Amino acid sequence: MRIPFCFIFSSLIFAQANKPFLVELNRIQSLESFDSKKLYIKSSSIASTLFLPIYSGRNKNIALSSSMVLGEKDSEVELAPVIAGSIKISWNLSIAGRMSAFSNQKNAINIYGWGLAYKPGKEDKLSPWNFGVSSGVYRSFNKLRISSFSLSIIRTISLSKRDAYIGICSNNVKGIDYSINQKLDSQNIQKNFSSFLIGTTFKVRGIKVLPIVNYSVDSFVMAIGLQKEF
């Protein structure tokens, strides 16, 4: 009788002793999962604050564009269609908005945001510099919600047949990872990162084609936009 009793008593002690260890193990695994989503957070932030270094002509006040944002495979933002539009407030200031709603094999995603584009200089001679301020929200159903704020400084380089763009972008990201929240704890996201912008523009049958690359230390996002001005 003593042997079974000792066995049961030892098993109960062992189970209770392992419970804190299992909880801590789950916590560590969740944190590792969060670290693996840094690339996803960067790509989704860039998609929600997409800034195209464009300027409408003197007689054009409205610009509509459709862009495809291409992220890395591990970022879970492999392909994101974004529709954007801008209205000229003055000869050197425009307000822009963007939105997207789509689903893929992994989740349903919603993107929306707005921004301002400012081009210094004079009305008859604009500066090659372009300054952008963007704010955006990225929602992935039951998975991730982030709010992003970005500042962009871009310079136009005039080439023989087309213009090229080069600049830098700084992003501030805040949000919540719902997948971790469901499993264990509420996990708040707060991250700052900077990236380089390289792009160009050319026309095809009256439509501007705007390929641009957003590159940082551990992420690579490419956007291809088509724009029509009115």
Short mmCIF file of C-alpha atoms in Angstrom, two decimals:
data_model
loop_
_atom_site.label_atom_id
_atom_site.label_comp_id
_atom_site.label_asym_id
_atom_site.label_seq_id
_atom_site.Cartn_x
_atom_site.Cartn_y
_atom_site.Cartn_z
CA MET A 1 0.00 0.00 0.00
CA ARG A 2 2.87 2.36 0.75
CA ILE A 3 4.48 1.92 -2.68
CA PRO A 4 1.38 3.01 -4.73
CA PHE A 5 0.76 5.89 -2.31
CA CYS A 6 4.36 7.10 -2.63
CA PHE A 7 4.15 6.81 -6.42
CA ILE A 8 0.94 8.89 -6.63
CA PHE A 9 2.28 11.47 -4.17
CA SER A 10 5.55 11.80 -6.14
CA SER A 11 3.65 12.16 -9.43
CA LEU A 12 1.53 15.00 -8.02
CA ILE A 13 4.61 16.85 -6.78
CA PHE A 14 6.35 16.37 -10.15
CA ALA A 15 3.31 17.64 -12.07
CA GLN A 16 3.00 20.75 -9.90
CA ALA A 17 6.72 21.43 -10.14
CA ASN A 18 6.62 21.20 -13.96
CA LYS A 19 3.63 23.54 -14.34
CA PRO A 20 5.62 26.79 -13.85
CA PHE A 21 8.29 25.43 -16.19
CA LEU A 22 5.71 24.73 -18.93
CA VAL A 23 4.17 28.18 -18.52
CA GLU A 24 7.61 29.79 -18.81
CA LEU A 25 8.40 27.61 -21.84
CA ASN A 26 5.18 28.74 -23.55
CA ARG A 27 6.06 32.34 -22.73
CA ILE A 28 9.53 31.98 -24.28
CA GLN A 29 8.07 30.33 -27.39
CA SER A 30 5.56 33.17 -27.73
CA LEU A 31 8.31 35.77 -27.43
CA GLU A 32 10.36 33.93 -30.06
CA SER A 33 7.29 33.92 -32.30
CA PHE A 34 6.97 37.67 -31.77
CA ASP A 35 10.63 38.21 -32.71
CA SER A 36 10.07 36.25 -35.91
CA LYS A 37 7.29 38.69 -36.85
CA LYS A 38 9.55 41.74 -36.96
CA LEU A 39 9.87 41.38 -40.73
CA TYR A 40 6.08 41.10 -41.01
CA ILE A 41 5.64 44.27 -38.93
CA LYS A 42 8.10 46.21 -41.10
CA SER A 43 6.47 45.14 -44.36
CA SER A 44 2.94 45.89 -43.13
CA SER A 45 4.05 49.32 -41.87
CA ILE A 46 5.56 50.17 -45.26
CA ALA A 47 2.42 48.99 -47.06
CA SER A 48 0.15 51.18 -44.89
CA THR A 49 2.31 54.32 -45.29
CA LEU A 50 3.20 53.90 -48.95
CA PHE A 51 4.63 57.18 -50.26
CA LEU A 52 5.21 57.61 -53.98
CA PRO A 53 7.54 60.52 -54.87
CA ILE A 54 5.31 62.03 -57.55
CA TYR A 55 4.26 65.53 -58.46
CA SER A 56 1.26 66.43 -60.63
CA GLY A 57 1.80 68.83 -63.49
CA ARG A 58 0.77 72.48 -63.36
CA ASN A 59 -2.58 71.86 -65.05
CA LYS A 60 -3.29 68.64 -63.12
CA ASN A 61 -4.97 68.68 -59.71
CA ILE A 62 -5.97 65.05 -59.12
CA ALA A 63 -3.90 61.88 -59.34
CA LEU A 64 -5.15 58.30 -58.98
CA SER A 65 -2.79 55.36 -58.64
CA SER A 66 -2.97 51.62 -58.19
CA SER A 67 0.05 49.92 -56.64
CA MET A 68 1.17 46.39 -55.90
CA VAL A 69 3.33 46.10 -52.78
CA LEU A 70 5.64 43.08 -52.93
CA GLY A 71 7.16 41.91 -49.65
CA GLU A 72 9.49 39.07 -48.78
CA LYS A 73 8.04 35.58 -48.47
CA ASP A 74 8.78 35.30 -44.74
CA SER A 75 7.03 38.61 -44.02
CA GLU A 76 3.51 37.22 -44.76
CA VAL A 77 2.94 40.35 -46.90
CA GLU A 78 3.91 38.77 -50.19
CA LEU A 79 1.47 40.77 -52.33
CA ALA A 80 -0.74 43.70 -51.28
CA PRO A 81 -2.79 45.78 -53.76
CA VAL A 82 -3.16 49.41 -52.65
CA ILE A 83 -5.33 52.11 -54.25
CA ALA A 84 -4.25 55.71 -53.64
CA GLY A 85 -5.33 59.17 -54.67
CA SER A 86 -4.04 62.70 -54.18
CA ILE A 87 -5.54 66.17 -54.51
CA LYS A 88 -3.43 69.27 -54.95
CA ILE A 89 -4.15 71.86 -52.25
CA SER A 90 -1.70 74.42 -53.61
CA TRP A 91 1.02 74.49 -56.24
CA ASN A 92 3.47 72.68 -53.92
CA LEU A 93 1.26 70.84 -51.39
CA SER A 94 -0.93 67.76 -51.91
CA ILE A 95 -3.04 65.59 -49.62
CA ALA A 96 -3.17 61.86 -50.33
CA GLY A 97 -5.20 58.88 -49.16
CA ARG A 98 -4.79 55.14 -49.59
CA MET A 99 -6.83 52.04 -48.92
CA SER A 100 -6.83 48.30 -49.49
CA ALA A 101 -8.96 45.31 -48.48
CA PHE A 102 -8.09 41.80 -49.59
CA SER A 103 -7.62 38.25 -48.37
CA ASN A 104 -5.02 35.59 -49.00
CA GLN A 105 -4.48 32.02 -47.89
CA LYS A 106 -3.36 33.20 -44.44
CA ASN A 107 -5.71 36.02 -43.45
CA ALA A 108 -8.05 38.90 -44.29
CA ILE A 109 -6.25 42.26 -44.43
CA ASN A 110 -7.42 45.88 -44.37
CA ILE A 111 -5.20 48.94 -44.99
CA TYR A 112 -6.06 52.62 -44.90
CA GLY A 113 -4.21 55.89 -44.34
CA TRP A 114 -3.53 59.44 -45.44
CA GLY A 115 -0.57 61.74 -45.97
CA LEU A 116 0.81 65.07 -47.14
CA ALA A 117 3.40 65.72 -49.85
CA TYR A 118 5.32 69.00 -49.92
CA LYS A 119 7.65 70.18 -52.67
CA PRO A 120 9.62 73.36 -51.84
CA GLY A 121 10.85 75.92 -54.32
CA LYS A 122 9.05 78.42 -56.52
CA GLU A 123 6.00 77.87 -58.68
CA ASP A 124 7.99 78.42 -61.86
CA LYS A 125 11.03 76.47 -60.61
CA LEU A 126 10.37 73.62 -58.21
CA SER A 127 13.00 72.12 -55.95
CA PRO A 128 14.25 68.57 -56.65
CA TRP A 129 13.42 67.71 -53.02
CA ASN A 130 10.15 66.09 -51.97
CA PHE A 131 8.98 65.78 -48.35
CA GLY A 132 6.25 63.36 -47.28
CA VAL A 133 4.32 62.70 -44.07
CA SER A 134 2.18 59.56 -43.92
CA SER A 135 -0.05 57.90 -41.34
CA GLY A 136 -1.57 54.46 -41.85
CA VAL A 137 -3.33 51.53 -40.19
CA TYR A 138 -2.80 47.86 -41.03
CA ARG A 139 -5.27 45.24 -39.76
CA SER A 140 -4.88 41.51 -40.13
CA PHE A 141 -7.99 39.77 -38.79
CA ASN A 142 -7.42 38.07 -35.43
CA LYS A 143 -3.67 38.46 -35.88
CA LEU A 144 -2.16 41.94 -35.97
CA ARG A 145 -3.17 45.60 -35.79
CA ILE A 146 -0.60 48.37 -36.17
CA SER A 147 -0.62 52.14 -36.59
CA SER A 148 2.32 53.68 -38.43
CA PHE A 149 3.67 57.18 -38.87
CA SER A 150 6.42 57.88 -41.40
CA LEU A 151 8.55 60.79 -42.59
CA SER A 152 10.14 60.66 -46.05
CA ILE A 153 12.75 62.86 -47.73
CA ILE A 154 13.32 62.16 -51.40
CA ARG A 155 15.44 63.86 -54.05
CA THR A 156 14.76 63.75 -57.77
CA ILE A 157 17.69 63.06 -60.07
CA SER A 158 17.05 64.06 -63.69
CA LEU A 159 18.53 61.64 -66.19
CA SER A 160 18.58 61.81 -69.97
CA LYS A 161 15.35 59.86 -70.59
CA ARG A 162 13.66 59.61 -67.19
CA ASP A 163 13.77 60.76 -63.59
CA ALA A 164 15.18 58.71 -60.72
CA TYR A 165 14.50 59.03 -56.99
CA ILE A 166 16.61 58.39 -53.95
CA GLY A 167 15.79 59.11 -50.32
CA ILE A 168 15.29 57.93 -46.77
CA CYS A 169 12.21 57.06 -44.73
CA SER A 170 11.71 56.83 -40.96
CA ASN A 171 8.82 54.80 -39.51
CA ASN A 172 7.30 54.72 -36.03
CA VAL A 173 5.08 51.69 -35.39
CA LYS A 174 2.68 50.91 -32.54
CA GLY A 175 0.13 48.12 -32.25
CA ILE A 176 -0.97 44.81 -30.76
CA ASP A 177 -0.18 41.24 -31.74
CA TYR A 178 -3.51 39.43 -31.25
CA SER A 179 -2.09 35.95 -31.88
CA ILE A 180 0.10 36.26 -28.76
CA ASN A 181 -2.76 37.87 -26.84
CA GLN A 182 -4.98 34.86 -27.49
CA LYS A 183 -2.35 32.38 -26.40
CA LEU A 184 -0.87 33.95 -23.31
CA ASP A 185 -0.38 37.66 -22.63
CA SER A 186 -1.24 40.95 -24.28
CA GLN A 187 1.75 41.88 -26.41
CA ASN A 188 2.13 45.54 -27.36
CA ILE A 189 4.26 46.46 -30.36
CA GLN A 190 6.45 49.55 -30.49
CA LYS A 191 9.19 49.80 -33.06
CA ASN A 192 11.20 52.41 -34.95
CA PHE A 193 13.12 51.72 -38.13
CA SER A 194 14.59 53.56 -41.11
CA SER A 195 14.95 52.53 -44.72
CA PHE A 196 16.34 53.71 -48.05
CA LEU A 197 14.14 54.52 -51.04
CA ILE A 198 15.21 54.07 -54.66
CA GLY A 199 12.87 54.44 -57.62
CA THR A 200 12.16 55.85 -61.04
CA THR A 201 9.25 56.86 -63.25
CA PHE A 202 8.40 56.58 -66.92
CA LYS A 203 5.31 56.86 -69.08
CA VAL A 204 3.53 54.18 -71.07
CA ARG A 205 0.66 55.48 -73.23
CA GLY A 206 -0.01 58.43 -70.97
CA ILE A 207 0.14 56.42 -67.73
CA LYS A 208 2.99 56.89 -65.27
CA VAL A 209 4.75 53.72 -64.14
CA LEU A 210 6.31 54.12 -60.69
CA PRO A 211 8.58 51.30 -59.49
CA ILE A 212 10.18 51.95 -56.10
CA VAL A 213 12.26 49.86 -53.68
CA ASN A 214 12.20 50.27 -49.90
CA TYR A 215 15.28 48.65 -48.32
CA SER A 216 16.42 48.37 -44.70
CA VAL A 217 18.85 46.11 -42.84
CA ASP A 218 16.57 43.05 -42.66
CA SER A 219 13.69 43.83 -45.03
CA PHE A 220 13.11 44.43 -48.72
CA VAL A 221 9.81 45.76 -50.05
CA MET A 222 9.07 46.71 -53.65
CA ALA A 223 6.09 48.68 -54.97
CA ILE A 224 4.99 49.08 -58.58
CA GLY A 225 2.43 51.82 -59.19
CA LEU A 226 0.38 52.99 -62.16
CA GLN A 227 -0.79 56.60 -62.03
CA LYS A 228 -3.16 58.72 -64.09
CA GLU A 229 -3.48 62.49 -63.61
CA PHE A 230 -6.51 64.69 -64.28
#
